[in-house]
Amino acid sequence: MAHTPLTELTQEQLAELAKDVREQYAALKAKGLKLDLTRGKPSTEQLDFANELLELPGKDNYTDSAGTDVRNYGGAIGIPDIRNLWAEVLGVDPSLVIAGDASSLNIMFDLVSYSYMFGNNDSPRPWKDEEKLKWICPVPGYDRHFAITELFGFEMLSVPMGERGPDMDAVEELAKDPQVKGMWTVPTFSNPTGTVFSRETIERLAKMETGAPDFRIVWDNAYAVHTLTDEFPENPNVLEIAAAAGNPNRFWYMSSTSKITHAGSGVAFFASSAENLAWYKKIAGVRGIGPNKVNQLAHARYFHDAEGVRAVMRKHAGSLAPKFEAVDRALDERLGGYDIATWTQPEGGYFVSLDVPEGTATRVWELAKEAGINLTQAGSPFPLHDDPQDRTLRLAPSMPPLDEVAEAMDGVALCVLLAAIEQREA
């Protein structure tokens, strides 16, 4: 819907609009809503798609393709059935894939903590013994990534995310510093912008010079198959690209089924160079005796093959796409033409990134909360929860029913407009 830009309104027009918006906001608060758009959790409908898993791997059939009884200890790298299947999904060599338990975030934490305590296979010393530790963080980005490097005391260096990935000129310059040990990435349908890294960006990441010999890129491909359309994104084999560039150990590649089957009880995957995997297994083998192989076999039999994964994800797209359309529609109807907000229109993933007038994101979050609409707190997509421009909000429409998404987003858009009016009046 086309409105007159807020900056072009006369004082009388602004006052009239402000009166109308405040009346609508009062009515919104009077509804006593309890709506939640805070985190990208699958909906009940999405979780139901995988209920067949609860009956798998099947009675009296607990042997994987290698003849191993999956109910017993061992098998630290996971069973071949699921490793081969997921390697096909990602387009990587199955010998370079480890299948673990539910959360890839756990493996990411382990990789950083192992490097911190002991150093990784390219480290001259444990990271804890370095004078200072730094980490590159594309923003807006994933708050749980930033929480890991915050916990270990890294100085987090923000670089802006663009339409083809992070600002590579900035990344390449920062990576020259030997105190910079790594970088967070979500390369496909990034959290929260929905950005898909271009081939050029990937190649520059693979070949760039780094000051630290043990520099690592966490390639968290959490949304590798999470399309909102009928098209699946390309997943370039970054392990091959890095090896060809002379940096075979550069990428720690993550993936999981957490938002494909049952979140919290899926399978996580770690793919990397043979040398990186050998280093990881040496320490992880002390930490534990092996993953839940019964669950891995159940997943392998549920999916059957890579096309089976894509078939499941088409069901998810059918559930999610209308909710993302509802977000876009509500924002456009309420805010279109006022020139006070921009938002992403992703083709996959779980989030929409909303930019509001600089200095008002926290106020929008407060207004929404007062109206019974919970959003991820302003600043969350930035290291230390500090958005220097106070303008970005992450929207997660996946979990609530469609009607609640539409109602919540209409309310959020109203709060954006009210915060912008308050700023103009000040």
PDB file of C-alpha atoms in Angstrom, residues 153-423:
ATOM      1  CA  GLY A 153      36.802 -13.774  25.332  1.00  0.00           C
ATOM      2  CA  PHE A 154      37.308 -13.060  21.640  1.00  0.00           C
ATOM      3  CA  GLU A 155      37.208  -9.515  20.368  1.00  0.00           C
ATOM      4  CA  MET A 156      34.493  -9.761  17.734  1.00  0.00           C
ATOM      5  CA  LEU A 157      35.048  -7.781  14.548  1.00  0.00           C
ATOM      6  CA  SER A 158      31.857  -6.911  12.712  1.00  0.00           C
ATOM      7  CA  VAL A 159      31.707  -6.756   8.917  1.00  0.00           C
ATOM      8  CA  PRO A 160      28.536  -5.838   7.024  1.00  0.00           C
ATOM      9  CA  MET A 161      26.549  -8.488   5.189  1.00  0.00           C
ATOM     10  CA  GLY A 162      25.640  -7.676   1.607  1.00  0.00           C
ATOM     11  CA  GLU A 163      23.492  -9.328  -1.051  1.00  0.00           C
ATOM     12  CA  ARG A 164      26.270 -11.736  -2.085  1.00  0.00           C
ATOM     13  CA  GLY A 165      27.795 -12.367   1.324  1.00  0.00           C
ATOM     14  CA  PRO A 166      29.963 -10.393   3.736  1.00  0.00           C
ATOM     15  CA  ASP A 167      32.026  -7.396   2.631  1.00  0.00           C
ATOM     16  CA  MET A 168      35.006  -9.366   1.352  1.00  0.00           C
ATOM     17  CA  ASP A 169      37.358  -6.384   1.141  1.00  0.00           C
ATOM     18  CA  ALA A 170      36.840  -5.894   4.883  1.00  0.00           C
ATOM     19  CA  VAL A 171      37.137  -9.630   5.615  1.00  0.00           C
ATOM     20  CA  GLU A 172      40.379  -9.988   3.659  1.00  0.00           C
ATOM     21  CA  GLU A 173      41.924  -7.017   5.432  1.00  0.00           C
ATOM     22  CA  LEU A 174      40.946  -8.250   8.910  1.00  0.00           C
ATOM     23  CA  ALA A 175      42.163 -11.788   8.200  1.00  0.00           C
ATOM     24  CA  LYS A 176      45.729 -10.518   7.730  1.00  0.00           C
ATOM     25  CA  ASP A 177      45.944  -9.958  11.495  1.00  0.00           C
ATOM     26  CA  PRO A 178      47.553 -13.045  13.146  1.00  0.00           C
ATOM     27  CA  GLN A 179      45.314 -12.499  16.182  1.00  0.00           C
ATOM     28  CA  VAL A 180      42.238 -13.171  14.026  1.00  0.00           C
ATOM     29  CA  LYS A 181      41.584 -16.893  14.437  1.00  0.00           C
ATOM     30  CA  GLY A 182      38.375 -17.402  12.501  1.00  0.00           C
ATOM     31  CA  MET A 183      35.052 -16.317  11.130  1.00  0.00           C
ATOM     32  CA  TRP A 184      31.385 -17.216  11.527  1.00  0.00           C
ATOM     33  CA  THR A 185      29.295 -17.829   8.405  1.00  0.00           C
ATOM     34  CA  VAL A 186      25.814 -19.049   7.513  1.00  0.00           C
ATOM     35  CA  PRO A 187      26.380 -19.292   3.747  1.00  0.00           C
ATOM     36  CA  THR A 188      22.947 -20.380   2.515  1.00  0.00           C
ATOM     37  CA  PHE A 189      19.875 -18.336   3.469  1.00  0.00           C
ATOM     38  CA  SER A 190      21.873 -16.592   6.192  1.00  0.00           C
ATOM     39  CA  ASN A 191      20.397 -15.948   9.612  1.00  0.00           C
ATOM     40  CA  PRO A 192      18.723 -13.442   9.594  1.00  0.00           C
ATOM     41  CA  THR A 193      19.063 -11.796   6.154  1.00  0.00           C
ATOM     42  CA  GLY A 194      18.460 -14.808   3.904  1.00  0.00           C
ATOM     43  CA  THR A 195      21.643 -14.023   1.938  1.00  0.00           C
ATOM     44  CA  VAL A 196      23.135 -16.767  -0.233  1.00  0.00           C
ATOM     45  CA  PHE A 197      26.914 -16.445  -0.579  1.00  0.00           C
ATOM     46  CA  SER A 198      28.004 -16.055  -4.201  1.00  0.00           C
ATOM     47  CA  ARG A 199      30.586 -18.302  -5.826  1.00  0.00           C
ATOM     48  CA  GLU A 200      32.976 -15.363  -5.978  1.00  0.00           C
ATOM     49  CA  THR A 201      32.588 -14.777  -2.230  1.00  0.00           C
ATOM     50  CA  ILE A 202      33.237 -18.457  -1.512  1.00  0.00           C
ATOM     51  CA  GLU A 203      36.354 -18.539  -3.665  1.00  0.00           C
ATOM     52  CA  ARG A 204      37.732 -15.393  -2.048  1.00  0.00           C
ATOM     53  CA  LEU A 205      37.176 -16.897   1.411  1.00  0.00           C
ATOM     54  CA  ALA A 206      38.947 -20.083   0.340  1.00  0.00           C
ATOM     55  CA  LYS A 207      42.040 -18.443  -1.117  1.00  0.00           C
ATOM     56  CA  MET A 208      42.511 -15.297   1.009  1.00  0.00           C
ATOM     57  CA  GLU A 209      45.736 -14.849   2.925  1.00  0.00           C
ATOM     58  CA  THR A 210      45.463 -15.104   6.693  1.00  0.00           C
ATOM     59  CA  GLY A 211      47.898 -13.952   9.352  1.00  0.00           C
ATOM     60  CA  ALA A 212      47.072 -16.918  11.597  1.00  0.00           C
ATOM     61  CA  PRO A 213      48.148 -20.332  10.249  1.00  0.00           C
ATOM     62  CA  ASP A 214      45.299 -21.934  12.217  1.00  0.00           C
ATOM     63  CA  PHE A 215      42.560 -19.599  10.920  1.00  0.00           C
ATOM     64  CA  ARG A 216      39.221 -21.379  10.524  1.00  0.00           C
ATOM     65  CA  ILE A 217      35.897 -20.512   8.882  1.00  0.00           C
ATOM     66  CA  VAL A 218      32.886 -22.085  10.550  1.00  0.00           C
ATOM     67  CA  TRP A 219      30.735 -22.917   7.526  1.00  0.00           C
ATOM     68  CA  ASP A 220      27.398 -23.346   9.290  1.00  0.00           C
ATOM     69  CA  ASN A 221      25.236 -24.482   6.383  1.00  0.00           C
ATOM     70  CA  ALA A 222      22.192 -24.882   8.610  1.00  0.00           C
ATOM     71  CA  TYR A 223      19.719 -23.987   5.836  1.00  0.00           C
ATOM     72  CA  ALA A 224      21.363 -25.837   2.950  1.00  0.00           C
ATOM     73  CA  VAL A 225      18.042 -27.353   1.784  1.00  0.00           C
ATOM     74  CA  HIS A 226      15.567 -25.006   3.473  1.00  0.00           C
ATOM     75  CA  THR A 227      13.928 -23.518   0.403  1.00  0.00           C
ATOM     76  CA  LEU A 228      10.663 -21.579   0.425  1.00  0.00           C
ATOM     77  CA  THR A 229      10.139 -22.321  -3.253  1.00  0.00           C
ATOM     78  CA  ASP A 230      10.428 -25.364  -5.507  1.00  0.00           C
ATOM     79  CA  GLU A 231      14.069 -24.573  -6.208  1.00  0.00           C
ATOM     80  CA  PHE A 232      16.958 -25.791  -4.076  1.00  0.00           C
ATOM     81  CA  PRO A 233      20.090 -23.666  -3.756  1.00  0.00           C
ATOM     82  CA  GLU A 234      23.444 -24.788  -5.082  1.00  0.00           C
ATOM     83  CA  ASN A 235      25.826 -25.953  -2.357  1.00  0.00           C
ATOM     84  CA  PRO A 236      29.351 -25.542  -3.724  1.00  0.00           C
ATOM     85  CA  ASN A 237      31.849 -28.033  -2.303  1.00  0.00           C
ATOM     86  CA  VAL A 238      33.896 -25.632  -0.197  1.00  0.00           C
ATOM     87  CA  LEU A 239      36.228 -28.443   0.898  1.00  0.00           C
ATOM     88  CA  GLU A 240      37.310 -29.005  -2.717  1.00  0.00           C
ATOM     89  CA  ILE A 241      37.482 -25.278  -3.416  1.00  0.00           C
ATOM     90  CA  ALA A 242      39.684 -24.682  -0.370  1.00  0.00           C
ATOM     91  CA  ALA A 243      41.958 -27.632  -1.198  1.00  0.00           C
ATOM     92  CA  ALA A 244      42.389 -26.344  -4.753  1.00  0.00           C
ATOM     93  CA  ALA A 245      43.293 -22.924  -3.330  1.00  0.00           C
ATOM     94  CA  GLY A 246      46.017 -24.478  -1.178  1.00  0.00           C
ATOM     95  CA  ASN A 247      44.094 -24.092   2.104  1.00  0.00           C
ATOM     96  CA  PRO A 248      42.559 -27.550   2.677  1.00  0.00           C
ATOM     97  CA  ASN A 249      42.047 -27.061   6.419  1.00  0.00           C
ATOM     98  CA  ARG A 250      40.256 -23.722   6.204  1.00  0.00           C
ATOM     99  CA  PHE A 251      36.608 -24.799   6.572  1.00  0.00           C
ATOM    100  CA  TRP A 252      34.784 -26.440   9.458  1.00  0.00           C
ATOM    101  CA  TYR A 253      31.567 -27.397   7.618  1.00  0.00           C
ATOM    102  CA  MET A 254      28.379 -27.885   9.675  1.00  0.00           C
ATOM    103  CA  SER A 255      24.935 -29.213   8.833  1.00  0.00           C
ATOM    104  CA  SER A 256      22.091 -30.937  10.663  1.00  0.00           C
ATOM    105  CA  THR A 257      18.551 -32.268  10.441  1.00  0.00           C
ATOM    106  CA  SER A 258      17.402 -30.121  13.382  1.00  0.00           C
ATOM    107  CA  LYS A 259      14.833 -28.171  11.348  1.00  0.00           C
ATOM    108  CA  ILE A 260      14.086 -31.040   8.989  1.00  0.00           C
ATOM    109  CA  THR A 261      12.908 -33.803  11.326  1.00  0.00           C
ATOM    110  CA  HIS A 262      12.528 -33.284  15.081  1.00  0.00           C
ATOM    111  CA  ALA A 263      14.434 -30.335  16.470  1.00  0.00           C
ATOM    112  CA  GLY A 264      16.553 -31.419  19.417  1.00  0.00           C
ATOM    113  CA  SER A 265      16.618 -35.081  18.410  1.00  0.00           C
ATOM    114  CA  GLY A 266      18.072 -34.970  14.924  1.00  0.00           C
ATOM    115  CA  VAL A 267      21.529 -35.715  13.544  1.00  0.00           C
ATOM    116  CA  ALA A 268      24.380 -33.201  13.240  1.00  0.00           C
ATOM    117  CA  PHE A 269      27.187 -33.383  10.685  1.00  0.00           C
ATOM    118  CA  PHE A 270      30.763 -32.123  10.643  1.00  0.00           C
ATOM    119  CA  ALA A 271      32.611 -32.180   7.318  1.00  0.00           C
ATOM    120  CA  SER A 272      36.180 -31.044   6.883  1.00  0.00           C
ATOM    121  CA  SER A 273      39.619 -32.066   5.629  1.00  0.00           C
ATOM    122  CA  ALA A 274      41.022 -35.433   6.649  1.00  0.00           C
ATOM    123  CA  GLU A 275      43.621 -33.677   8.785  1.00  0.00           C
ATOM    124  CA  ASN A 276      41.008 -31.564  10.590  1.00  0.00           C
ATOM    125  CA  LEU A 277      38.845 -34.617  11.212  1.00  0.00           C
ATOM    126  CA  ALA A 278      41.777 -36.610  12.616  1.00  0.00           C
ATOM    127  CA  TRP A 279      42.532 -33.805  15.073  1.00  0.00           C
ATOM    128  CA  TYR A 280      38.863 -33.546  16.087  1.00  0.00           C
ATOM    129  CA  LYS A 281      38.399 -37.310  16.525  1.00  0.00           C
ATOM    130  CA  LYS A 282      41.459 -37.578  18.750  1.00  0.00           C
ATOM    131  CA  ILE A 283      39.900 -35.242  21.315  1.00  0.00           C
ATOM    132  CA  ALA A 284      36.236 -36.118  20.760  1.00  0.00           C
ATOM    133  CA  GLY A 285      37.116 -39.781  21.346  1.00  0.00           C
ATOM    134  CA  VAL A 286      38.086 -38.866  24.893  1.00  0.00           C
ATOM    135  CA  ARG A 287      34.947 -36.781  25.385  1.00  0.00           C
ATOM    136  CA  GLY A 288      32.528 -39.583  24.421  1.00  0.00           C
ATOM    137  CA  ILE A 289      32.143 -43.166  23.195  1.00  0.00           C
ATOM    138  CA  GLY A 290      29.969 -42.481  20.178  1.00  0.00           C
ATOM    139  CA  PRO A 291      26.706 -40.887  19.045  1.00  0.00           C
ATOM    140  CA  ASN A 292      23.123 -42.167  19.064  1.00  0.00           C
ATOM    141  CA  LYS A 293      23.406 -44.590  16.154  1.00  0.00           C
ATOM    142  CA  VAL A 294      19.849 -45.888  16.562  1.00  0.00           C
ATOM    143  CA  ASN A 295      18.628 -42.386  15.757  1.00  0.00           C
ATOM    144  CA  GLN A 296      21.023 -42.138  12.824  1.00  0.00           C
ATOM    145  CA  LEU A 297      19.713 -45.393  11.354  1.00  0.00           C
ATOM    146  CA  ALA A 298      16.138 -44.199  11.854  1.00  0.00           C
ATOM    147  CA  HIS A 299      16.944 -41.014   9.911  1.00  0.00           C
ATOM    148  CA  ALA A 300      18.640 -42.934   7.115  1.00  0.00           C
ATOM    149  CA  ARG A 301      15.593 -45.176   6.709  1.00  0.00           C
ATOM    150  CA  TYR A 302      13.191 -42.244   6.942  1.00  0.00           C
ATOM    151  CA  PHE A 303      14.913 -40.270   4.162  1.00  0.00           C
ATOM    152  CA  HIS A 304      16.102 -43.236   2.035  1.00  0.00           C
ATOM    153  CA  ASP A 305      18.248 -40.931  -0.113  1.00  0.00           C
ATOM    154  CA  ALA A 306      19.012 -37.308  -0.963  1.00  0.00           C
ATOM    155  CA  GLU A 307      15.840 -36.972  -3.022  1.00  0.00           C
ATOM    156  CA  GLY A 308      13.928 -38.145   0.033  1.00  0.00           C
ATOM    157  CA  VAL A 309      15.396 -35.204   1.946  1.00  0.00           C
ATOM    158  CA  ARG A 310      14.275 -32.815  -0.774  1.00  0.00           C
ATOM    159  CA  ALA A 311      10.782 -34.337  -0.741  1.00  0.00           C
ATOM    160  CA  VAL A 312      10.514 -33.638   2.984  1.00  0.00           C
ATOM    161  CA  MET A 313      11.770 -30.089   2.490  1.00  0.00           C
ATOM    162  CA  ARG A 314       9.091 -29.431  -0.136  1.00  0.00           C
ATOM    163  CA  LYS A 315       6.535 -30.188   2.588  1.00  0.00           C
ATOM    164  CA  HIS A 316       8.287 -27.699   4.866  1.00  0.00           C
ATOM    165  CA  ALA A 317       8.262 -25.077   2.130  1.00  0.00           C
ATOM    166  CA  GLY A 318       4.510 -25.558   1.741  1.00  0.00           C
ATOM    167  CA  SER A 319       4.059 -24.893   5.450  1.00  0.00           C
ATOM    168  CA  LEU A 320       6.505 -21.989   5.756  1.00  0.00           C
ATOM    169  CA  ALA A 321       6.038 -19.998   2.546  1.00  0.00           C
ATOM    170  CA  PRO A 322       2.548 -18.659   3.423  1.00  0.00           C
ATOM    171  CA  LYS A 323       3.903 -17.344   6.720  1.00  0.00           C
ATOM    172  CA  PHE A 324       6.716 -15.473   5.021  1.00  0.00           C
ATOM    173  CA  GLU A 325       4.196 -14.084   2.553  1.00  0.00           C
ATOM    174  CA  ALA A 326       2.094 -12.916   5.507  1.00  0.00           C
ATOM    175  CA  VAL A 327       5.105 -11.096   6.957  1.00  0.00           C
ATOM    176  CA  ASP A 328       5.803  -9.319   3.684  1.00  0.00           C
ATOM    177  CA  ARG A 329       2.142  -8.451   3.149  1.00  0.00           C
ATOM    178  CA  ALA A 330       1.657  -6.986   6.648  1.00  0.00           C
ATOM    179  CA  LEU A 331       4.794  -4.870   6.442  1.00  0.00           C
ATOM    180  CA  ASP A 332       3.945  -3.624   2.959  1.00  0.00           C
ATOM    181  CA  GLU A 333       0.345  -2.760   3.828  1.00  0.00           C
ATOM    182  CA  ARG A 334       1.270  -0.899   6.998  1.00  0.00           C
ATOM    183  CA  LEU A 335       4.587   0.665   6.021  1.00  0.00           C
ATOM    184  CA  GLY A 336       4.804   0.748   2.224  1.00  0.00           C
ATOM    185  CA  GLY A 337       5.513   4.257   1.001  1.00  0.00           C
ATOM    186  CA  TYR A 338       6.312   5.803   4.393  1.00  0.00           C
ATOM    187  CA  ASP A 339      10.049   5.288   3.662  1.00  0.00           C
ATOM    188  CA  ILE A 340      10.735   4.269   7.245  1.00  0.00           C
ATOM    189  CA  ALA A 341      11.574   0.565   6.922  1.00  0.00           C
ATOM    190  CA  THR A 342      13.101  -2.060   4.666  1.00  0.00           C
ATOM    191  CA  TRP A 343      12.953  -5.815   5.022  1.00  0.00           C
ATOM    192  CA  THR A 344      14.294  -8.902   3.338  1.00  0.00           C
ATOM    193  CA  GLN A 345      12.235 -11.223   1.135  1.00  0.00           C
ATOM    194  CA  PRO A 346      14.208 -14.452   1.441  1.00  0.00           C
ATOM    195  CA  GLU A 347      13.753 -17.495  -0.785  1.00  0.00           C
ATOM    196  CA  GLY A 348      14.666 -19.843   2.043  1.00  0.00           C
ATOM    197  CA  GLY A 349      15.716 -20.132   5.659  1.00  0.00           C
ATOM    198  CA  TYR A 350      13.797 -19.181   8.761  1.00  0.00           C
ATOM    199  CA  PHE A 351      14.050 -15.423   9.209  1.00  0.00           C
ATOM    200  CA  VAL A 352      13.213 -11.977   7.901  1.00  0.00           C
ATOM    201  CA  SER A 353      15.520  -9.091   8.755  1.00  0.00           C
ATOM    202  CA  LEU A 354      13.687  -5.808   9.342  1.00  0.00           C
ATOM    203  CA  ASP A 355      15.491  -2.462   9.345  1.00  0.00           C
ATOM    204  CA  VAL A 356      13.613   0.403  11.002  1.00  0.00           C
ATOM    205  CA  PRO A 357      14.615   4.069  11.408  1.00  0.00           C
ATOM    206  CA  GLU A 358      18.019   4.354  13.035  1.00  0.00           C
ATOM    207  CA  GLY A 359      17.704   4.637  16.795  1.00  0.00           C
ATOM    208  CA  THR A 360      14.230   3.051  17.035  1.00  0.00           C
ATOM    209  CA  ALA A 361      14.690  -0.748  17.007  1.00  0.00           C
ATOM    210  CA  THR A 362      14.757  -0.969  20.797  1.00  0.00           C
ATOM    211  CA  ARG A 363      11.650   1.196  21.005  1.00  0.00           C
ATOM    212  CA  VAL A 364       9.840  -1.015  18.467  1.00  0.00           C
ATOM    213  CA  TRP A 365      10.771  -4.087  20.529  1.00  0.00           C
ATOM    214  CA  GLU A 366       9.445  -2.391  23.689  1.00  0.00           C
ATOM    215  CA  LEU A 367       6.187  -1.328  22.051  1.00  0.00           C
ATOM    216  CA  ALA A 368       5.630  -4.829  20.678  1.00  0.00           C
ATOM    217  CA  LYS A 369       6.329  -6.396  24.057  1.00  0.00           C
ATOM    218  CA  GLU A 370       3.860  -4.063  25.760  1.00  0.00           C
ATOM    219  CA  ALA A 371       1.268  -5.167  23.203  1.00  0.00           C
ATOM    220  CA  GLY A 372       1.880  -8.864  23.912  1.00  0.00           C
ATOM    221  CA  ILE A 373       4.079  -9.570  20.859  1.00  0.00           C
ATOM    222  CA  ASN A 374       7.460 -11.056  21.737  1.00  0.00           C
ATOM    223  CA  LEU A 375      10.301 -10.382  19.312  1.00  0.00           C
ATOM    224  CA  THR A 376      13.957 -11.309  19.562  1.00  0.00           C
ATOM    225  CA  GLN A 377      15.464  -8.433  21.495  1.00  0.00           C
ATOM    226  CA  ALA A 378      16.843  -5.564  19.465  1.00  0.00           C
ATOM    227  CA  GLY A 379      20.590  -5.898  19.021  1.00  0.00           C
ATOM    228  CA  SER A 380      20.572  -9.706  19.103  1.00  0.00           C
ATOM    229  CA  PRO A 381      21.929 -10.159  15.544  1.00  0.00           C
ATOM    230  CA  PHE A 382      25.115  -8.299  16.595  1.00  0.00           C
ATOM    231  CA  PRO A 383      28.080  -9.237  18.803  1.00  0.00           C
ATOM    232  CA  LEU A 384      27.454  -8.422  22.464  1.00  0.00           C
ATOM    233  CA  HIS A 385      23.846  -7.604  21.470  1.00  0.00           C
ATOM    234  CA  ASP A 386      25.079  -4.156  20.460  1.00  0.00           C
ATOM    235  CA  ASP A 387      23.605  -2.794  17.248  1.00  0.00           C
ATOM    236  CA  PRO A 388      25.438   0.540  16.930  1.00  0.00           C
ATOM    237  CA  GLN A 389      22.663   1.959  14.771  1.00  0.00           C
ATOM    238  CA  ASP A 390      19.807   0.409  16.774  1.00  0.00           C
ATOM    239  CA  ARG A 391      17.858  -0.341  13.631  1.00  0.00           C
ATOM    240  CA  THR A 392      17.749  -4.122  12.938  1.00  0.00           C
ATOM    241  CA  LEU A 393      15.142  -6.601  14.172  1.00  0.00           C
ATOM    242  CA  ARG A 394      15.041 -10.333  13.438  1.00  0.00           C
ATOM    243  CA  LEU A 395      11.600 -11.794  12.704  1.00  0.00           C
ATOM    244  CA  ALA A 396      10.947 -15.534  13.084  1.00  0.00           C
ATOM    245  CA  PRO A 397       7.528 -16.454  11.663  1.00  0.00           C
ATOM    246  CA  SER A 398       7.947 -20.250  11.511  1.00  0.00           C
ATOM    247  CA  MET A 399       6.423 -21.509  14.749  1.00  0.00           C
ATOM    248  CA  PRO A 400       3.023 -19.777  15.231  1.00  0.00           C
ATOM    249  CA  PRO A 401      -0.025 -20.701  13.140  1.00  0.00           C
ATOM    250  CA  LEU A 402      -0.536 -18.595  10.016  1.00  0.00           C
ATOM    251  CA  ASP A 403      -3.347 -16.484  11.485  1.00  0.00           C
ATOM    252  CA  GLU A 404      -1.172 -15.612  14.488  1.00  0.00           C
ATOM    253  CA  VAL A 405       1.735 -14.667  12.231  1.00  0.00           C
ATOM    254  CA  ALA A 406      -0.523 -12.300  10.292  1.00  0.00           C
ATOM    255  CA  GLU A 407      -1.908 -10.747  13.492  1.00  0.00           C
ATOM    256  CA  ALA A 408       1.513 -10.425  15.099  1.00  0.00           C
ATOM    257  CA  MET A 409       3.083  -8.861  12.029  1.00  0.00           C
ATOM    258  CA  ASP A 410       0.309  -6.318  11.646  1.00  0.00           C
ATOM    259  CA  GLY A 411       1.024  -5.359  15.241  1.00  0.00           C
ATOM    260  CA  VAL A 412       4.785  -5.210  14.684  1.00  0.00           C
ATOM    261  CA  ALA A 413       4.325  -2.968  11.654  1.00  0.00           C
ATOM    262  CA  LEU A 414       2.075  -0.687  13.704  1.00  0.00           C
ATOM    263  CA  CYS A 415       4.799  -0.474  16.373  1.00  0.00           C
ATOM    264  CA  VAL A 416       7.382   0.445  13.715  1.00  0.00           C
ATOM    265  CA  LEU A 417       5.151   3.253  12.510  1.00  0.00           C
ATOM    266  CA  LEU A 418       4.481   4.508  16.036  1.00  0.00           C
ATOM    267  CA  ALA A 419       8.195   4.514  16.920  1.00  0.00           C
ATOM    268  CA  ALA A 420       8.972   6.434  13.730  1.00  0.00           C
ATOM    269  CA  ILE A 421       6.293   8.988  14.535  1.00  0.00           C
ATOM    270  CA  GLU A 422       7.625   9.408  18.061  1.00  0.00           C
ATOM    271  CA  GLN A 423      11.102  10.021  16.643  1.00  0.00           C
TER     272      GLN A 423
END
